[in-house]
Amino acid sequence: MLNKKIDWRSTLRQAMVPLLFIVIIALAIPLSGFSSAHLIGEILARFARDTFLAVSLIIPILAGMGINFAISLGAMAAQIGIIISQNFFVGGIPGMLLSALIGLPFAILLGWFAGSVMNKAKGREMISSMILAFLISGIYQFVVLYIMGGLIPIQNKDILLSRGYGIKNSIPLATKGALDNLWNIKFKIPGIMRPLNIPIATYIVIALVCVFVVWFKKTKIGHDMKAVGQSQRVADSAGMKVDKIRLQSIIISTVMAMLGQLIYLQNIGTMNTYNGTDQTSLFAAAALLIGGASVASATIPNALIGVILFHLMFIVMPNAGKNLTGNPAIGEYFRSFISYGVVALALVMHAYSRKKAAEEERKALHHQKAKEKLANTEAEAKA
């Protein structure tokens, strides 16, 4: 039997956010009036849509960099790849592959830039990545609004603004459903109009990325990232190239986010050119944190559970607010509040946990010094 004492207070603190959301959703589902079949159908679609993006946040957390709010840079790289592939009139799976191939160098370059900036702002990586995302978003919007169709020739007039340059705000995608429809299962459930659609191919891709993350953690670079995440000072003393390891984690995360955005957009079928990446990082971070992750620790189950809980809330809250108050805007306001609030709550809890850990470490050190002093005194007395 294990003699290790379970720290119930710490365990409860870690499970506080998921438990809170389970309670909120349990109360909101009956108020929403949605059937279980409808909710299952919506969750199946949204789970395939957003899980890849949530998983892309795990590796930087492993390296001690907190939540990478700069994954929206990867989403921008994906959208540049989509615009160029649409310009060549390539759709379906070939269009997705071409978009990924075009977006890959942009994602690596942007990931390198983001990681370099974060290495200069150690201890403030999350706020730095968030501000950096706003900066690159401005450059991205300038390129697609003025450069494309101007300096960069665009042959596909369907994606150009009527003035002859600049990309339209909303673009129907030639890759719509490319991965979802590659292999899917449809079946009818009594009580709902449309049949449920299970995108098997998309779920296989999500399973593969989860396996990749689990495998990656067991590799040498994965162990190095874990060591850096636990203590940069100790890792540096051990001869590890801390800045390089941190940089690699951000590049990998940005490339994964680029792929995740491609999966997200093919599921939606329409690309919002200018605002489509604004909430990418926030919603992925909120989903991960709702699943029980923290800015210092995250796992695959955290991402999977978080996506389900987060989207259940997004589905039921507007209708629950409408049925409860007669005003659907109440539900919309509440879920927007929750999206930002859960990130703030997680950051506050992380700061509190770090403070408690530092206090406990000081107490343990003081206790150890007292024991050593007592032992020395006893030894001197015997002598």
Coordinates of C-alpha atoms in Angstrom, one line a residue:
M1 CA 0.0 0.0 0.0
L2 CA 1.1 3.5 -0.7
N3 CA 1.8 5.6 2.3
K4 CA 1.7 8.8 0.3
K5 CA -0.9 11.2 1.8
I6 CA -3.4 12.6 -0.7
D7 CA -3.6 16.4 -0.6
W8 CA -7.3 16.8 -0.9
R9 CA -7.2 20.5 -0.7
S10 CA -4.8 20.7 -3.7
T11 CA -6.8 18.1 -5.7
L12 CA -10.1 20.0 -5.0
R13 CA -8.4 23.3 -6.1
Q14 CA -7.3 21.7 -9.4
A15 CA -10.8 20.3 -10.0
M16 CA -12.7 23.5 -9.1
V17 CA -13.1 24.9 -12.6
P18 CA -14.4 21.6 -14.2
L19 CA -16.7 21.0 -11.3
L20 CA -18.1 24.6 -11.5
F21 CA -18.8 24.2 -15.2
I22 CA -20.4 20.8 -14.7
V23 CA -22.8 22.3 -12.2
I24 CA -23.6 25.3 -14.5
I25 CA -24.2 23.0 -17.5
A26 CA -26.3 20.6 -15.4
L27 CA -28.6 23.5 -14.4
A28 CA -28.7 25.0 -17.9
I29 CA -29.5 21.9 -19.9
P30 CA -33.1 21.5 -18.6
L31 CA -33.6 25.3 -19.0
S32 CA -32.4 25.2 -22.6
G33 CA -35.1 22.8 -23.7
F34 CA -32.7 21.0 -26.1
S35 CA -33.0 17.2 -26.4
S36 CA -30.0 14.9 -25.6
A37 CA -29.9 13.8 -29.3
H38 CA -29.5 17.5 -30.4
L39 CA -26.8 18.1 -27.8
I40 CA -24.9 15.0 -28.8
G41 CA -25.0 16.0 -32.5
E42 CA -23.7 19.5 -31.8
I43 CA -20.9 18.2 -29.5
L44 CA -19.8 15.7 -32.1
A45 CA -19.4 18.4 -34.7
R46 CA -17.8 21.0 -32.4
F47 CA -15.4 18.4 -30.8
A48 CA -14.0 17.6 -34.3
R49 CA -13.8 21.3 -35.0
D50 CA -11.8 22.7 -32.0
T51 CA -9.9 19.9 -30.3
F52 CA -6.8 20.2 -32.4
L53 CA -6.4 23.8 -31.5
A54 CA -6.8 23.1 -27.8
V55 CA -4.1 20.3 -28.0
S56 CA -1.7 22.8 -29.7
L57 CA -1.4 24.7 -26.3
I58 CA -0.1 21.7 -24.3
I59 CA 3.6 21.7 -25.4
P60 CA 4.4 25.3 -24.4
I61 CA 2.8 24.7 -21.0
L62 CA 5.1 21.6 -20.7
A63 CA 8.1 23.9 -21.3
G64 CA 7.0 26.3 -18.6
M65 CA 5.8 29.1 -20.9
G66 CA 2.2 29.1 -19.8
I67 CA -0.6 29.5 -22.3
N68 CA 0.6 30.4 -25.7
F69 CA -1.9 33.1 -26.8
A70 CA 0.2 33.5 -29.9
I71 CA -1.3 30.4 -31.5
S72 CA -3.4 32.9 -33.5
L73 CA -0.2 33.5 -35.5
G74 CA -0.5 29.9 -36.6
A75 CA -4.1 30.5 -37.5
M76 CA -3.0 33.5 -39.6
A77 CA -0.5 31.4 -41.4
A78 CA -3.2 28.9 -42.2
Q79 CA -5.5 31.6 -43.6
I80 CA -2.7 32.9 -45.8
G81 CA -2.2 29.3 -47.1
I82 CA -6.0 29.1 -47.8
I83 CA -6.1 32.4 -49.7
I84 CA -3.2 31.3 -51.9
S85 CA -4.7 27.8 -52.6
Q86 CA -8.1 29.4 -53.4
N87 CA -6.2 31.7 -55.8
F88 CA -5.0 28.6 -57.6
F89 CA -8.6 27.1 -57.6
V90 CA -7.5 24.0 -55.6
G91 CA -10.1 22.5 -53.3
G92 CA -10.9 19.4 -51.4
I93 CA -8.1 17.4 -49.7
P94 CA -5.5 18.7 -52.2
G95 CA -6.5 22.2 -51.3
M96 CA -6.0 21.5 -47.6
L97 CA -2.6 19.9 -48.2
L98 CA -1.5 22.8 -50.4
S99 CA -2.8 25.3 -47.7
A100 CA -0.7 23.4 -45.1
L101 CA 2.3 23.4 -47.3
I102 CA 2.1 27.1 -48.0
G103 CA 1.3 27.9 -44.4
L104 CA 4.1 25.8 -42.9
P105 CA 7.0 28.2 -43.6
F106 CA 4.9 31.2 -42.4
A107 CA 4.0 29.3 -39.2
I108 CA 7.6 28.4 -38.5
L109 CA 8.8 31.9 -39.1
L110 CA 6.0 33.4 -36.9
G111 CA 6.6 30.8 -34.3
W112 CA 10.4 31.6 -34.3
F113 CA 9.6 35.3 -34.0
A114 CA 7.1 34.8 -31.1
G115 CA 9.4 32.4 -29.3
S116 CA 12.3 34.9 -29.6
V117 CA 10.2 37.7 -28.2
M118 CA 9.0 35.5 -25.3
N119 CA 12.6 34.6 -24.5
K120 CA 13.2 38.3 -24.0
A121 CA 10.2 38.5 -21.7
K122 CA 10.7 35.6 -19.3
G123 CA 8.1 35.5 -16.6
R124 CA 5.7 37.5 -18.7
E125 CA 5.2 35.1 -21.6
M126 CA 1.4 35.0 -21.7
I127 CA 0.8 38.8 -21.8
S128 CA 3.7 39.2 -24.2
S129 CA 2.2 36.5 -26.5
M130 CA -1.2 38.2 -26.4
I131 CA 0.1 41.6 -27.3
L132 CA 2.3 40.0 -30.0
A133 CA -0.8 38.4 -31.5
F134 CA -2.4 41.9 -31.8
L135 CA 0.8 43.3 -33.5
I136 CA 1.0 40.5 -36.1
S137 CA -2.8 40.7 -36.7
G138 CA -2.3 44.3 -37.8
I139 CA 0.4 43.3 -40.2
Y140 CA -1.6 40.4 -41.5
Q141 CA -4.7 42.5 -42.1
F142 CA -2.6 45.1 -43.9
V143 CA -1.2 42.4 -46.2
V144 CA -4.6 40.8 -47.1
L145 CA -6.4 44.2 -47.4
Y146 CA -3.9 46.2 -49.5
I147 CA -1.0 44.0 -50.7
M148 CA -3.0 41.0 -52.0
G149 CA -4.4 41.9 -55.4
G150 CA -2.0 44.8 -55.6
L151 CA 1.6 43.9 -55.2
I152 CA 0.7 40.2 -54.9
P153 CA -1.4 39.2 -58.0
I154 CA -4.7 37.4 -57.3
Q155 CA -6.2 35.5 -60.3
N156 CA -9.4 34.3 -58.5
K157 CA -11.7 37.3 -58.8
D158 CA -14.3 35.6 -56.5
I159 CA -12.1 36.3 -53.4
L160 CA -11.2 39.9 -54.3
L161 CA -13.0 43.0 -53.3
S162 CA -14.8 44.9 -56.0
R163 CA -12.1 47.6 -56.1
G164 CA -9.7 45.1 -57.5
Y165 CA -7.3 44.6 -54.5
G166 CA -7.8 43.3 -51.0
I167 CA -9.5 40.0 -50.0
K168 CA -13.2 39.8 -49.2
N169 CA -14.3 39.7 -45.6
S170 CA -15.9 36.3 -46.0
I171 CA -14.8 33.6 -48.4
P172 CA -16.7 30.4 -49.1
L173 CA -14.0 27.7 -49.0
A174 CA -13.3 25.1 -51.7
T175 CA -12.1 22.8 -48.9
K176 CA -15.4 22.8 -47.1
G177 CA -15.9 19.4 -45.4
A178 CA -12.9 18.0 -47.2
L179 CA -11.6 16.1 -44.2
D180 CA -15.0 15.6 -42.5
N181 CA -16.5 14.0 -45.6
L182 CA -13.4 11.9 -46.4
W183 CA -14.8 9.2 -44.1
N184 CA -17.9 9.8 -42.0
I185 CA -20.8 8.0 -40.7
K186 CA -24.4 9.3 -40.8
F187 CA -27.2 7.8 -38.8
K188 CA -30.8 8.9 -37.9
I189 CA -31.9 9.3 -34.4
P190 CA -35.6 9.6 -33.6
G191 CA -36.6 13.0 -32.4
I192 CA -34.2 15.1 -34.5
M193 CA -34.7 16.2 -38.1
R194 CA -31.2 15.9 -39.5
P195 CA -29.1 12.7 -39.2
L196 CA -26.0 12.7 -36.9
N197 CA -22.8 13.0 -38.8
I198 CA -19.6 11.5 -37.2
P199 CA -16.5 12.7 -39.1
I200 CA -14.3 9.6 -38.6
A201 CA -11.4 10.9 -40.6
T202 CA -11.2 14.1 -38.5
Y203 CA -11.4 12.1 -35.3
I204 CA -8.5 9.9 -36.6
V205 CA -6.4 13.0 -37.2
I206 CA -7.2 14.3 -33.6
A207 CA -6.3 10.9 -32.2
L208 CA -3.0 11.0 -34.1
V209 CA -2.1 14.4 -32.7
C210 CA -2.9 13.2 -29.2
V211 CA -0.6 10.2 -29.7
F212 CA 2.0 12.6 -31.0
V213 CA 1.9 14.8 -27.9
V214 CA 2.0 11.7 -25.6
W215 CA 5.0 10.3 -27.6
F216 CA 6.7 13.7 -27.7
K217 CA 6.7 14.0 -24.0
K218 CA 8.7 10.8 -23.8
T219 CA 11.4 11.9 -26.2
K220 CA 14.6 13.5 -25.1
I221 CA 13.4 17.0 -26.2
G222 CA 10.2 16.4 -24.4
H223 CA 12.1 15.5 -21.2
D224 CA 14.2 18.6 -21.7
M225 CA 11.1 20.8 -22.0
K226 CA 9.7 19.3 -18.9
A227 CA 13.0 20.0 -17.0
V228 CA 13.0 23.6 -18.3
G229 CA 9.3 24.0 -17.3
Q230 CA 10.1 22.8 -13.7
S231 CA 13.1 25.0 -13.2
Q232 CA 14.9 27.1 -15.8
R233 CA 17.8 27.7 -13.4
V234 CA 18.4 24.0 -12.8
A235 CA 18.1 23.2 -16.5
D236 CA 20.6 25.9 -17.3
S237 CA 23.0 24.6 -14.7
A238 CA 22.7 21.1 -16.2
G239 CA 23.9 22.5 -19.5
M240 CA 20.6 22.6 -21.3
K241 CA 20.1 25.4 -23.9
V242 CA 17.0 26.8 -22.2
D243 CA 16.2 29.5 -24.7
K244 CA 16.5 27.1 -27.7
I245 CA 14.2 24.6 -26.0
R246 CA 11.6 27.3 -25.2
L247 CA 11.8 28.5 -28.8
Q248 CA 11.2 25.0 -30.1
S249 CA 8.1 24.6 -28.0
I250 CA 6.5 27.8 -29.4
I251 CA 7.4 26.8 -33.0
I252 CA 5.8 23.4 -32.6
S253 CA 2.7 24.9 -31.0
T254 CA 2.4 27.5 -33.8
V255 CA 2.7 24.8 -36.5
M256 CA 0.1 22.7 -34.8
A257 CA -2.2 25.7 -34.5
M258 CA -1.9 26.3 -38.2
L259 CA -3.0 22.7 -38.9
G260 CA -5.8 23.1 -36.3
Q261 CA -7.1 26.2 -38.0
L262 CA -7.3 24.4 -41.3
I263 CA -9.4 21.6 -39.7
Y264 CA -11.6 24.2 -38.0
L265 CA -12.2 26.2 -41.2
Q266 CA -13.0 23.1 -43.4
N267 CA -15.6 22.2 -40.8
I268 CA -17.1 25.7 -40.8
G269 CA -16.9 26.0 -44.6
T270 CA -16.4 29.8 -44.6
M271 CA -13.4 31.9 -43.7
N272 CA -13.7 35.2 -41.9
T273 CA -10.6 36.8 -43.4
Y274 CA -10.0 39.7 -41.0
N275 CA -11.6 38.6 -37.7
G276 CA -11.4 34.8 -38.0
T277 CA -8.3 34.5 -35.8
D278 CA -9.2 37.0 -33.1
Q279 CA -10.7 34.5 -30.6
T280 CA -8.7 31.4 -31.6
S281 CA -6.3 31.5 -28.7
L282 CA -8.8 32.7 -26.1
F283 CA -11.4 30.0 -26.9
A284 CA -8.7 27.2 -27.1
A285 CA -7.2 28.4 -23.8
A286 CA -10.6 28.6 -22.1
A287 CA -11.5 25.1 -23.2
L288 CA -8.1 23.8 -21.9
L289 CA -8.5 25.5 -18.5
I290 CA -12.1 24.4 -18.2
G291 CA -10.9 20.8 -18.6
G292 CA -8.8 21.2 -15.4
A293 CA -5.5 22.3 -16.8
S294 CA -3.5 25.2 -15.4
V295 CA -0.9 27.5 -16.8
A296 CA 1.8 25.2 -15.4
S297 CA 0.3 21.7 -16.2
A298 CA -1.9 20.4 -19.0
T299 CA -2.7 17.0 -20.4
I300 CA -4.6 15.4 -23.3
P301 CA -7.6 14.6 -21.0
N302 CA -7.8 18.2 -19.9
A303 CA -8.1 19.3 -23.6
L304 CA -10.7 16.6 -24.5
I305 CA -12.9 17.2 -21.4
G306 CA -12.5 21.0 -21.7
V307 CA -13.7 21.1 -25.3
I308 CA -16.8 19.1 -24.5
L309 CA -17.7 21.3 -21.4
F310 CA -16.8 24.6 -23.1
H311 CA -19.0 23.9 -26.1
L312 CA -21.8 22.4 -24.1
M313 CA -22.0 25.8 -22.3
F314 CA -21.9 27.6 -25.7
I315 CA -24.8 25.5 -27.0
V316 CA -27.1 25.7 -24.0
M317 CA -26.6 29.1 -22.4
P318 CA -28.3 31.3 -25.1
N319 CA -31.4 29.2 -25.1
A320 CA -31.4 28.8 -21.3
G321 CA -31.0 32.6 -20.9
K322 CA -33.9 33.1 -23.3
N323 CA -36.2 30.6 -21.6
L324 CA -35.3 31.9 -18.1
T325 CA -35.4 35.7 -18.6
G326 CA -37.1 36.1 -22.0
N327 CA -34.0 37.7 -23.3
P328 CA -31.5 35.5 -25.4
A329 CA -28.8 38.2 -25.0
I330 CA -28.5 37.3 -21.4
G331 CA -27.1 33.9 -22.3
E332 CA -24.8 35.4 -24.9
Y333 CA -23.4 37.9 -22.4
F334 CA -23.0 35.1 -19.8
R335 CA -21.0 32.8 -22.1
S336 CA -18.8 35.7 -23.2
F337 CA -18.2 36.5 -19.6
I338 CA -17.4 32.9 -18.8
S339 CA -14.9 32.7 -21.7
Y340 CA -12.8 35.6 -20.3
G341 CA -13.6 34.9 -16.7
V342 CA -12.3 31.3 -16.7
V343 CA -8.9 32.5 -18.1
A344 CA -8.7 35.2 -15.4
L345 CA -9.7 32.7 -12.7
A346 CA -7.0 30.2 -13.8
L347 CA -4.4 32.9 -13.7
V348 CA -5.4 34.0 -10.2
M349 CA -5.4 30.4 -9.0
H350 CA -2.0 29.9 -10.6
A351 CA -0.6 33.0 -8.8
Y352 CA -2.1 31.8 -5.5
S353 CA -0.7 28.2 -6.0
R354 CA 2.8 29.6 -6.8
K355 CA 2.6 31.8 -3.7
K356 CA 1.6 28.9 -1.5
A357 CA 4.3 26.7 -3.0
A358 CA 6.9 29.4 -2.3
E359 CA 5.7 29.7 1.3
E360 CA 5.8 25.9 1.8
E361 CA 9.3 25.8 0.4
R362 CA 10.5 28.5 2.7
K363 CA 8.9 26.7 5.7
A364 CA 10.5 23.4 4.7
L365 CA 13.9 25.1 4.3
H366 CA 13.5 26.8 7.7
H367 CA 12.6 23.5 9.3
Q368 CA 15.5 21.8 7.7
K369 CA 17.9 24.4 8.9
A370 CA 16.5 24.2 12.5
K371 CA 17.0 20.4 12.4
E372 CA 20.6 20.8 11.2
K373 CA 21.3 23.4 13.9
L374 CA 19.8 21.1 16.6
A375 CA 21.8 18.1 15.4
N376 CA 25.0 20.2 15.4
T377 CA 24.2 21.4 19.0
E378 CA 23.7 17.8 20.2
A379 CA 26.9 16.7 18.5
E380 CA 28.9 19.5 20.2
A381 CA 27.3 18.6 23.6
K382 CA 28.3 14.9 23.2
A383 CA 31.8 16.0 22.2

